[in-house]
CSV table of C-alpha atoms in Angstrom, one decimal:
chain,number,residue,atom,x,y,z
A,13,MET,CA,13.3,122.0,-49.2
A,14,LYS,CA,11.8,122.9,-46.0
A,15,THR,CA,8.7,124.8,-47.0
A,16,HIS,CA,5.2,123.6,-46.6
A,17,PRO,CA,2.9,125.8,-48.9
A,18,ALA,CA,0.0,123.7,-50.3
A,19,ILE,CA,0.3,122.7,-54.0
A,20,GLY,CA,-1.9,123.0,-57.0
A,21,ARG,CA,-3.6,119.8,-58.4
A,22,LEU,CA,-1.3,118.6,-60.9
A,23,PRO,CA,-2.9,116.1,-63.5
A,24,TRP,CA,-0.2,114.3,-64.3
A,25,ARG,CA,0.5,113.8,-60.8
A,26,LEU,CA,-2.7,111.2,-60.7
A,27,ALA,CA,-0.8,108.4,-62.6
A,28,ALA,CA,2.2,108.8,-60.5
A,29,MET,CA,0.1,108.8,-57.4
A,30,ALA,CA,-1.5,105.7,-58.4
A,31,SER,CA,1.8,104.1,-59.5
A,32,ALA,CA,3.4,105.0,-56.0
A,33,LEU,CA,0.6,103.5,-54.3
A,34,SER,CA,0.6,99.9,-56.3
A,35,PHE,CA,4.7,100.2,-55.3
A,36,ALA,CA,3.7,100.6,-51.8
A,37,LEU,CA,1.3,97.8,-51.6
A,38,ALA,CA,3.3,95.6,-53.5
A,39,GLY,CA,6.5,96.6,-51.5
A,40,PRO,CA,5.9,94.0,-48.8
A,41,ALA,CA,5.7,90.9,-51.2
A,42,ALA,CA,9.2,92.2,-52.7
A,43,VAL,CA,10.9,92.3,-49.1
A,44,ARG,CA,9.5,88.6,-48.1
A,45,ALA,CA,11.2,87.3,-51.4
A,46,ALA,CA,14.5,89.2,-50.6
A,47,ALA,CA,14.5,88.9,-46.8
A,48,GLY,CA,12.7,85.6,-45.7
A,49,PRO,CA,9.6,85.7,-43.2
A,50,ASP,CA,7.1,88.3,-42.3
A,51,ALA,CA,8.4,89.1,-39.0
A,52,CYS,CA,11.7,90.5,-40.9
A,53,THR,CA,9.3,93.0,-42.2
A,54,PRO,CA,7.3,94.6,-39.3
A,55,ALA,CA,4.6,96.9,-40.3
A,56,TRP,CA,5.8,100.6,-40.3
A,57,PRO,CA,2.7,102.7,-41.9
A,58,LEU,CA,4.4,106.0,-41.7
A,59,TRP,CA,7.2,104.5,-44.1
A,60,GLN,CA,4.0,102.7,-46.4
A,61,ALA,CA,2.8,106.5,-46.4
A,62,PHE,CA,6.0,108.1,-47.6
A,63,GLY,CA,6.6,105.7,-50.4
A,64,THR,CA,2.8,106.4,-51.1
A,65,HIS,CA,3.1,110.3,-51.4
A,66,PHE,CA,6.7,110.9,-52.1
A,67,ILE,CA,8.8,107.9,-53.9
A,68,GLN,CA,8.1,107.4,-57.5
A,69,PRO,CA,8.3,103.8,-59.1
A,70,ASP,CA,11.3,104.6,-60.5
A,71,GLY,CA,12.9,105.5,-56.9
A,72,ARG,CA,12.8,109.3,-57.4
A,73,VAL,CA,11.7,111.0,-53.9
A,74,LEU,CA,9.7,114.0,-55.3
A,75,ASP,CA,8.7,117.0,-53.1
A,76,ALA,CA,6.0,118.4,-55.4
A,77,SER,CA,5.2,121.5,-53.3
A,78,THR,CA,7.6,123.5,-55.3
A,79,PRO,CA,7.4,125.2,-58.7
A,80,ARG,CA,10.4,123.1,-59.7
A,81,LEU,CA,8.8,119.9,-58.4
A,82,HIS,CA,12.1,119.1,-57.4
A,83,SER,CA,14.2,115.8,-55.7
A,84,SER,CA,17.0,116.4,-53.7
A,85,SER,CA,20.1,114.5,-52.8
A,86,GLU,CA,18.7,114.9,-49.1
A,87,GLY,CA,15.4,113.2,-50.2
A,88,GLN,CA,17.0,110.3,-52.0
A,89,SER,CA,19.4,109.8,-49.0
A,90,TYR,CA,16.8,110.0,-46.1
A,91,GLY,CA,14.6,107.6,-47.8
A,92,MET,CA,17.2,104.9,-48.2
A,93,PHE,CA,18.1,105.4,-44.5
A,94,PHE,CA,14.1,105.0,-44.0
A,95,ALA,CA,14.0,102.1,-46.4
A,96,LEU,CA,16.8,100.3,-44.2
A,97,VAL,CA,14.8,100.7,-41.0
A,98,ALA,CA,11.9,99.2,-42.7
A,99,ASN,CA,14.0,96.5,-44.0
A,100,ASP,CA,13.0,97.3,-47.7
A,101,PRO,CA,15.8,96.4,-50.0
A,102,ALA,CA,14.0,96.8,-53.2
A,103,ALA,CA,12.9,100.6,-52.4
A,104,PHE,CA,16.6,101.4,-51.0
A,105,ASP,CA,17.9,99.9,-54.4
A,106,ARG,CA,15.6,102.0,-56.5
A,107,MET,CA,16.3,105.1,-54.7
A,108,TRP,CA,20.2,104.8,-54.9
A,109,ARG,CA,20.0,103.9,-58.4
A,110,TRP,CA,18.2,106.9,-59.3
A,111,ALA,CA,20.5,109.1,-57.3
A,112,VAL,CA,23.5,107.5,-59.3
A,113,ASP,CA,22.0,107.7,-62.6
A,114,ASN,CA,20.7,111.5,-61.9
A,115,LEU,CA,22.6,113.0,-59.7
A,116,ALA,CA,25.8,111.7,-60.2
A,117,GLY,CA,25.9,110.9,-63.9
A,118,GLY,CA,26.1,107.4,-63.5
A,119,ASP,CA,29.4,107.2,-62.1
A,120,ILE,CA,29.6,107.5,-58.2
A,121,GLY,CA,33.1,107.2,-58.2
A,122,ALA,CA,33.6,110.0,-60.8
A,123,ARG,CA,31.5,112.8,-59.0
A,124,LEU,CA,29.8,113.8,-55.9
A,125,PRO,CA,25.8,113.6,-56.0
A,126,ALA,CA,24.4,117.0,-57.3
A,127,TRP,CA,22.2,118.2,-54.7
A,128,TYR,CA,19.0,119.7,-56.5
A,129,TRP,CA,17.1,118.3,-59.6
A,130,GLY,CA,13.8,118.9,-61.4
A,131,LYS,CA,12.3,120.8,-64.0
A,132,ARG,CA,14.1,123.3,-65.7
A,133,GLU,CA,13.0,126.8,-67.4
A,134,ASP,CA,12.6,125.3,-70.7
A,135,GLY,CA,10.3,122.4,-69.3
A,136,THR,CA,13.2,119.8,-69.5
A,137,TRP,CA,14.3,117.7,-66.6
A,138,GLY,CA,17.6,117.3,-65.1
A,139,VAL,CA,20.2,118.7,-62.5
A,140,LEU,CA,19.4,122.5,-61.4
A,141,ASP,CA,22.4,122.7,-59.4
A,142,ASP,CA,25.2,120.6,-59.4
A,143,ASN,CA,26.9,121.6,-56.2
A,144,SER,CA,27.0,119.0,-53.6
A,145,ALA,CA,25.5,118.9,-50.2
A,146,SER,CA,27.4,117.0,-47.7
A,147,ASP,CA,24.7,116.0,-45.2
A,148,ALA,CA,23.2,113.8,-47.9
A,149,ASP,CA,26.6,112.8,-49.2
A,150,LEU,CA,27.2,111.3,-45.3
A,151,TRP,CA,23.8,109.7,-45.3
A,152,PHE,CA,24.3,108.2,-48.4
A,153,ALA,CA,27.5,106.6,-47.1
A,154,TYR,CA,26.3,105.6,-44.1
A,155,ALA,CA,23.4,104.1,-45.6
A,156,LEU,CA,25.4,102.1,-48.0
A,157,PHE,CA,27.6,100.7,-45.2
A,158,GLU,CA,24.8,99.6,-43.2
A,159,ALA,CA,23.0,98.0,-45.9
A,160,GLY,CA,25.6,96.4,-47.6
A,161,GLU,CA,26.7,94.5,-44.6
A,162,ARG,CA,23.1,93.3,-43.6
A,163,TRP,CA,22.2,92.7,-47.3
A,164,ARG,CA,25.3,91.1,-48.4
A,165,ARG,CA,25.9,93.6,-51.2
A,166,ASP,CA,29.4,94.0,-51.9
A,167,ASP,CA,28.4,96.4,-54.8
A,168,TYR,CA,26.9,99.0,-52.0
A,169,LEU,CA,30.0,98.3,-50.0
A,170,ARG,CA,32.5,99.6,-53.0
A,171,ASP,CA,30.1,102.6,-53.6
A,172,ALA,CA,30.0,103.7,-49.9
A,173,ARG,CA,33.8,103.6,-50.0
A,174,ALA,CA,34.1,105.4,-53.6
A,175,LEU,CA,31.7,108.0,-52.2
A,176,LEU,CA,33.5,108.5,-48.9
A,177,ALA,CA,36.9,108.9,-50.4
A,178,ARG,CA,35.3,112.0,-53.0
A,179,ILE,CA,33.8,113.4,-49.5
A,180,GLU,CA,37.0,113.5,-47.5
A,181,ALA,CA,38.7,114.9,-50.6
A,182,GLU,CA,36.5,117.6,-51.6
A,183,GLU,CA,34.1,118.5,-48.7
A,184,THR,CA,36.5,118.6,-45.8
A,185,VAL,CA,39.1,121.4,-45.0
A,186,GLU,CA,41.5,121.9,-42.3
A,187,LEU,CA,40.4,125.1,-40.5
A,188,PRO,CA,43.3,126.9,-39.0
A,189,GLY,CA,43.7,126.7,-35.1
A,190,LEU,CA,40.9,123.8,-34.9
A,191,GLY,CA,41.7,121.2,-37.5
A,192,PRO,CA,39.3,119.3,-39.8
A,193,MET,CA,35.7,120.1,-40.3
A,194,LEU,CA,33.2,119.2,-42.9
A,195,LEU,CA,31.9,122.1,-45.6
A,196,PRO,CA,28.2,121.8,-46.6
A,197,GLY,CA,29.3,121.3,-50.0
A,198,ARG,CA,32.3,120.9,-52.5
A,199,ARG,CA,32.1,124.9,-53.5
A,200,SER,CA,31.1,128.1,-52.4
A,201,PHE,CA,31.5,127.8,-48.6
A,202,ALA,CA,35.1,128.9,-48.3
A,203,ARG,CA,35.0,132.5,-48.3
A,204,PRO,CA,37.3,135.2,-48.7
A,205,ASP,CA,39.4,136.8,-46.0
A,206,SER,CA,39.6,133.1,-44.2
A,207,LEU,CA,35.9,132.7,-43.6
A,208,TRP,CA,34.1,129.2,-44.0
A,209,GLN,CA,30.7,128.8,-43.5
A,210,ILE,CA,29.5,125.7,-41.7
A,211,ASN,CA,26.0,123.9,-41.3
A,212,PRO,CA,25.9,122.4,-37.7
A,213,SER,CA,22.9,120.2,-39.0
A,214,TYR,CA,24.9,118.7,-41.4
A,215,LEU,CA,27.1,116.6,-38.5
A,216,PRO,CA,25.1,114.0,-36.9
A,217,LEU,CA,27.4,112.6,-34.3
A,218,PRO,CA,26.7,109.0,-34.7
A,219,LEU,CA,27.3,109.0,-38.7
A,220,LEU,CA,30.8,110.6,-37.7
A,221,ARG,CA,31.5,107.8,-35.6
A,222,ARG,CA,30.4,105.0,-38.1
A,223,LEU,CA,32.7,107.1,-40.8
A,224,ALA,CA,35.7,106.9,-38.3
A,225,MET,CA,35.2,103.1,-38.0
A,226,VAL,CA,35.3,102.6,-41.6
A,227,SER,CA,38.2,105.3,-42.2
A,228,PRO,CA,40.2,105.4,-39.4
A,229,SER,CA,43.4,107.4,-41.0
A,230,GLY,CA,40.4,110.1,-42.1
A,231,PRO,CA,39.0,113.2,-40.3
A,232,TRP,CA,36.0,112.0,-38.8
A,233,ALA,CA,37.1,111.4,-35.2
A,234,ARG,CA,38.6,114.8,-35.2
A,235,ILE,CA,35.5,116.4,-36.7
A,236,ALA,CA,33.1,114.8,-34.1
A,237,ASP,CA,35.2,116.7,-31.3
A,238,ASN,CA,35.3,119.8,-33.6
A,239,THR,CA,31.5,119.7,-33.2
A,240,ALA,CA,31.1,119.5,-29.9
A,241,ALA,CA,33.4,122.5,-29.8
A,242,LEU,CA,31.6,124.2,-32.1
A,243,LEU,CA,28.1,123.7,-30.5
A,244,ALA,CA,29.6,125.1,-27.2
A,245,ALA,CA,31.1,127.9,-28.9
A,246,VAL,CA,28.0,129.4,-30.8
A,247,SER,CA,25.1,128.6,-28.6
A,248,PRO,CA,25.4,131.1,-25.7
A,249,LYS,CA,21.8,130.7,-25.0
A,250,GLY,CA,21.3,126.9,-25.6
A,251,TYR,CA,19.8,127.7,-29.3
A,252,VAL,CA,22.2,127.0,-32.4
A,253,ALA,CA,21.8,128.7,-35.8
A,254,ASP,CA,20.9,127.2,-39.0
A,255,TRP,CA,24.6,128.4,-40.2
A,256,VAL,CA,27.4,129.8,-38.3
A,257,ALA,CA,31.0,130.5,-39.5
A,258,TYR,CA,34.6,130.1,-38.7
A,259,ARG,CA,37.2,132.7,-39.0
A,260,GLY,CA,40.9,132.3,-39.2
A,261,ALA,CA,42.5,134.9,-37.2
A,262,SER,CA,46.0,133.6,-38.3
A,263,PRO,CA,47.4,130.6,-40.0
A,264,ALA,CA,47.6,129.0,-36.6
A,265,SER,CA,44.4,130.4,-35.0
A,266,GLY,CA,40.5,131.1,-35.6
A,267,LEU,CA,37.3,131.2,-34.2
A,268,PHE,CA,33.5,130.2,-34.6
A,269,VAL,CA,31.3,133.6,-35.4
A,270,VAL,CA,27.9,134.6,-36.5
A,271,ASP,CA,27.5,133.9,-40.1
A,272,PRO,CA,27.6,137.2,-41.5
A,273,ILE,CA,26.0,136.2,-44.7
A,274,LYS,CA,23.2,134.2,-43.1
A,275,GLY,CA,22.9,135.7,-39.5
A,276,ASP,CA,22.1,134.0,-36.3
A,277,LEU,CA,18.4,132.5,-37.3
A,278,GLY,CA,17.7,129.1,-36.2
A,279,SER,CA,14.9,127.4,-37.9
A,280,TYR,CA,14.2,124.6,-40.3
A,281,ASP,CA,17.8,123.5,-40.7
A,282,ALA,CA,18.9,123.7,-37.0
A,283,ILE,CA,15.9,121.6,-35.6
A,284,ARG,CA,17.9,118.5,-37.1
A,285,THR,CA,20.5,119.5,-34.7
A,286,TYR,CA,18.5,118.8,-31.8
A,287,LEU,CA,17.1,115.5,-33.2
A,288,TRP,CA,20.7,114.3,-33.8
A,289,ALA,CA,21.8,115.0,-30.3
A,290,GLY,CA,18.8,113.3,-28.8
A,291,MET,CA,19.4,110.1,-30.9
A,292,ALA,CA,23.3,110.0,-30.1
A,293,PRO,CA,23.8,107.0,-27.4
A,294,THR,CA,24.4,108.2,-24.0
A,295,SER,CA,27.4,106.2,-23.8
A,296,ASP,CA,29.0,108.6,-26.2
A,297,PRO,CA,31.5,111.0,-24.4
A,298,LEU,CA,30.5,113.8,-26.8
A,299,ALA,CA,26.5,113.3,-26.4
A,300,ALA,CA,26.3,115.0,-22.8
A,301,PRO,CA,28.3,118.1,-23.9
A,302,MET,CA,26.3,118.6,-27.0
A,303,LEU,CA,22.9,118.3,-25.1
A,304,GLN,CA,24.2,120.8,-22.8
A,305,ALA,CA,25.1,123.2,-25.3
A,306,LEU,CA,21.5,122.9,-26.8
A,307,ARG,CA,19.8,123.2,-23.5
A,308,GLY,CA,17.4,126.4,-24.7
A,309,MET,CA,15.1,124.3,-26.6
A,310,ALA,CA,14.4,122.5,-23.7
A,311,ALA,CA,13.4,125.9,-21.8
A,312,ALA,CA,11.3,127.2,-24.5
A,313,THR,CA,9.3,124.2,-25.3
A,314,ALA,CA,8.5,123.7,-21.6
A,315,SER,CA,7.6,127.5,-21.4
A,316,ALA,CA,5.2,127.4,-24.2
A,317,GLY,CA,4.1,123.9,-24.8
A,318,THR,CA,5.3,123.9,-28.5
A,319,PRO,CA,8.7,124.3,-29.8
A,320,PRO,CA,9.4,128.1,-31.1
A,321,GLU,CA,9.3,128.0,-35.2
A,322,ARG,CA,12.4,130.8,-35.1
A,323,VAL,CA,15.0,131.4,-32.5
A,324,ARG,CA,17.6,134.1,-32.5
A,325,ALA,CA,20.9,132.2,-31.5
A,326,MET,CA,22.9,135.4,-29.8
A,327,THR,CA,19.8,136.7,-27.8
A,328,GLY,CA,17.5,133.8,-27.1
A,329,GLN,CA,14.6,135.5,-28.5
A,330,THR,CA,12.0,133.2,-30.0
A,331,GLU,CA,9.4,133.5,-32.5
A,332,GLY,CA,6.0,131.5,-33.9
A,333,THR,CA,5.1,127.9,-33.3
A,334,GLY,CA,6.9,125.3,-34.8
A,335,PRO,CA,5.2,122.3,-37.4
A,336,PHE,CA,4.7,119.0,-36.0
A,337,GLY,CA,7.7,117.9,-37.5
A,338,PHE,CA,9.8,120.0,-34.8
A,339,SER,CA,7.7,118.3,-32.4
A,340,SER,CA,8.7,114.9,-34.1
A,341,ALA,CA,12.4,115.9,-34.1
A,342,LEU,CA,12.2,117.0,-30.4
A,343,VAL,CA,11.1,113.3,-29.0
A,344,PRO,CA,14.5,111.9,-29.0
A,345,TYR,CA,16.0,115.5,-27.4
A,346,PHE,CA,13.6,115.2,-24.4
A,347,THR,CA,14.2,111.5,-23.8
A,348,ALA,CA,17.6,112.1,-23.7
A,349,LYS,CA,17.3,115.0,-21.2
A,350,LYS,CA,15.2,113.0,-19.2
A,351,GLN,CA,12.4,114.9,-19.6
A,352,PRO,CA,9.6,112.3,-20.5
A,353,TRP,CA,6.4,114.6,-19.9
A,354,LEU,CA,7.8,116.8,-22.6
A,355,ALA,CA,8.8,114.1,-24.9
A,356,ASP,CA,5.3,112.6,-24.4
A,357,LEU,CA,3.6,115.9,-25.2
A,358,GLN,CA,5.6,116.3,-28.6
A,359,ARG,CA,4.9,113.0,-29.7
A,360,ARG,CA,1.5,113.4,-29.1
A,361,ARG,CA,1.0,116.9,-30.8
A,362,ALA,CA,3.3,115.6,-33.5
A,363,GLN,CA,1.3,112.3,-34.0
A,364,ALA,CA,-2.3,114.3,-34.2
A,365,LEU,CA,-1.2,116.7,-36.5
A,366,LEU,CA,0.7,113.9,-39.0
A,367,ASP,CA,-2.5,111.9,-39.0
A,368,GLU,CA,-4.6,114.7,-39.9
A,369,SER,CA,-1.9,115.5,-42.5
A,370,LEU,CA,-2.2,112.2,-44.0
A,371,ARG,CA,-5.6,112.1,-43.9
A,372,THR,CA,-6.1,115.4,-46.0
A,373,ALA,CA,-3.7,114.4,-48.5
A,374,GLY,CA,-4.9,113.0,-52.1
A,375,PRO,CA,-3.9,113.6,-55.4
A,376,GLY,CA,-1.9,116.5,-56.5
A,377,ARG,CA,-1.6,117.2,-52.7
A,378,GLN,CA,1.3,116.0,-50.9
A,379,PRO,CA,1.5,115.8,-46.9
A,380,PRO,CA,4.7,118.2,-46.3
A,381,TYR,CA,7.6,116.7,-47.1
A,382,TYR,CA,9.9,117.9,-44.3
A,383,ASP,CA,7.4,117.4,-41.5
A,384,VAL,CA,6.9,113.9,-42.7
A,385,VAL,CA,10.6,113.3,-42.9
A,386,LEU,CA,11.5,114.6,-39.3
A,387,SER,CA,8.5,112.5,-38.1
A,388,LEU,CA,10.1,109.2,-39.6
A,389,PHE,CA,13.1,109.9,-38.0
A,390,GLY,CA,11.7,111.0,-34.6
A,391,LEU,CA,8.8,108.8,-34.1
A,392,GLY,CA,10.6,106.1,-35.6
A,393,TRP,CA,13.4,106.4,-33.1
A,394,ALA,CA,10.3,106.8,-30.2
A,395,GLU,CA,9.0,103.4,-31.4
A,396,GLU,CA,12.3,101.9,-30.9
A,397,ARG,CA,12.4,100.7,-34.4
A,398,TYR,CA,16.3,101.9,-34.4
A,399,ARG,CA,19.1,103.0,-32.2
A,400,PHE,CA,22.8,104.3,-32.8
A,401,LEU,CA,25.3,102.5,-30.9
A,402,SER,CA,28.3,104.1,-29.9
A,403,THR,CA,30.4,102.8,-32.6
A,404,GLY,CA,27.8,104.8,-35.0
A,405,GLN,CA,26.3,101.4,-36.2
A,406,VAL,CA,22.7,101.2,-36.3
A,407,GLN,CA,20.4,98.7,-34.2
A,408,LEU,CA,17.3,97.7,-36.0
A,409,SER,CA,14.3,96.3,-34.5
A,410,TRP,CA,13.6,93.7,-37.2
A,411,GLU,CA,16.9,92.3,-36.7
A,412,LYS,CA,15.9,90.7,-33.2
A,413,THR,CA,13.4,87.9,-35.6
A,414,CYS,CA,15.4,87.8,-38.7
A,415,PRO,CA,17.4,84.9,-39.7
A,416,PRO,CA,21.2,85.2,-39.2
A,417,THR,CA,21.6,85.2,-43.1
A,418,VAL,CA,19.7,88.5,-43.5
A,419,ALA,CA,20.9,90.3,-40.7
A,420,ARG,CA,24.4,91.4,-39.9
């Protein structure tokens, strides 16, 4: 999901790339038909590039850099959010329909989406791991709620409510001495000896606020508070690990600990935690404490000029140079920390390397999926294409010029 190897030439990919390019070029016309004037669909070259390189005509988001030529619930859900930001309802619908049909067995009310789909050992295609990924499930629900309101799609709102009910029932847990928390998936993360694994990057504060708004009796407001407590507890040097754990010391108490299975490494997962903290609105009372807990990344990047690729959360030891997606992810973080010179430095580095990556991509060679995704989030935010409100709802730039019948 988050590796960056070059891929070999794939003859079958030529046709798919051509079809995807045709879709990307045809997309604006379809959007105009659904959404009205051109002002409602501001140009977003990076979104068009994402559609060209990663979205197949049927709505599958393909990461061709891996042997399984896989798709993930993460890729589908992120793509839907970007389609919302771009006001591209046709692409949004294709990606959601593909996810329901292929990851959820055609019924989102009956099961959570499988997280991993691709080419099997016998050459057939299908689900490779039917466990869920709760971060993708949150982004699915979030995108559906926001799109359903804007595009007057009651079916999206129904799907969002059905999915949210399953998330609450299957992916949340009551931790002793803490309260509710989101587990990374519906199974395998509640370990023996009262140990639970948690992924901090699965907990974007704006999404938790939005879900609390639509499910006020649910666990989301308390999960937001517990996320802030988690970051304060596991980041003694100002860095967060990819994975952390919570151990129940007794039926009424527990504490956050280094994950005994994954360790204290912070890298390709953890970079999103800084991104989410940077995009949280300053009006949210948890935004400042979260930024303070994550202070180490600012010091490391200021010292080296580039973000580290790997960090040991317990010692603060850093290694390597992060790819351009890391720089993109940190633009909102440095902006929120009122360090505009660092934000600008990372934005310029990210944009230059992104442009080069897109320029050299071609048939059989995708740009690095994860770096492009982080750039859509970070650089799209820097371009003020979207902002999160204190309610968790998203404010979109295209709504300023769209007629009231389109925008919420």
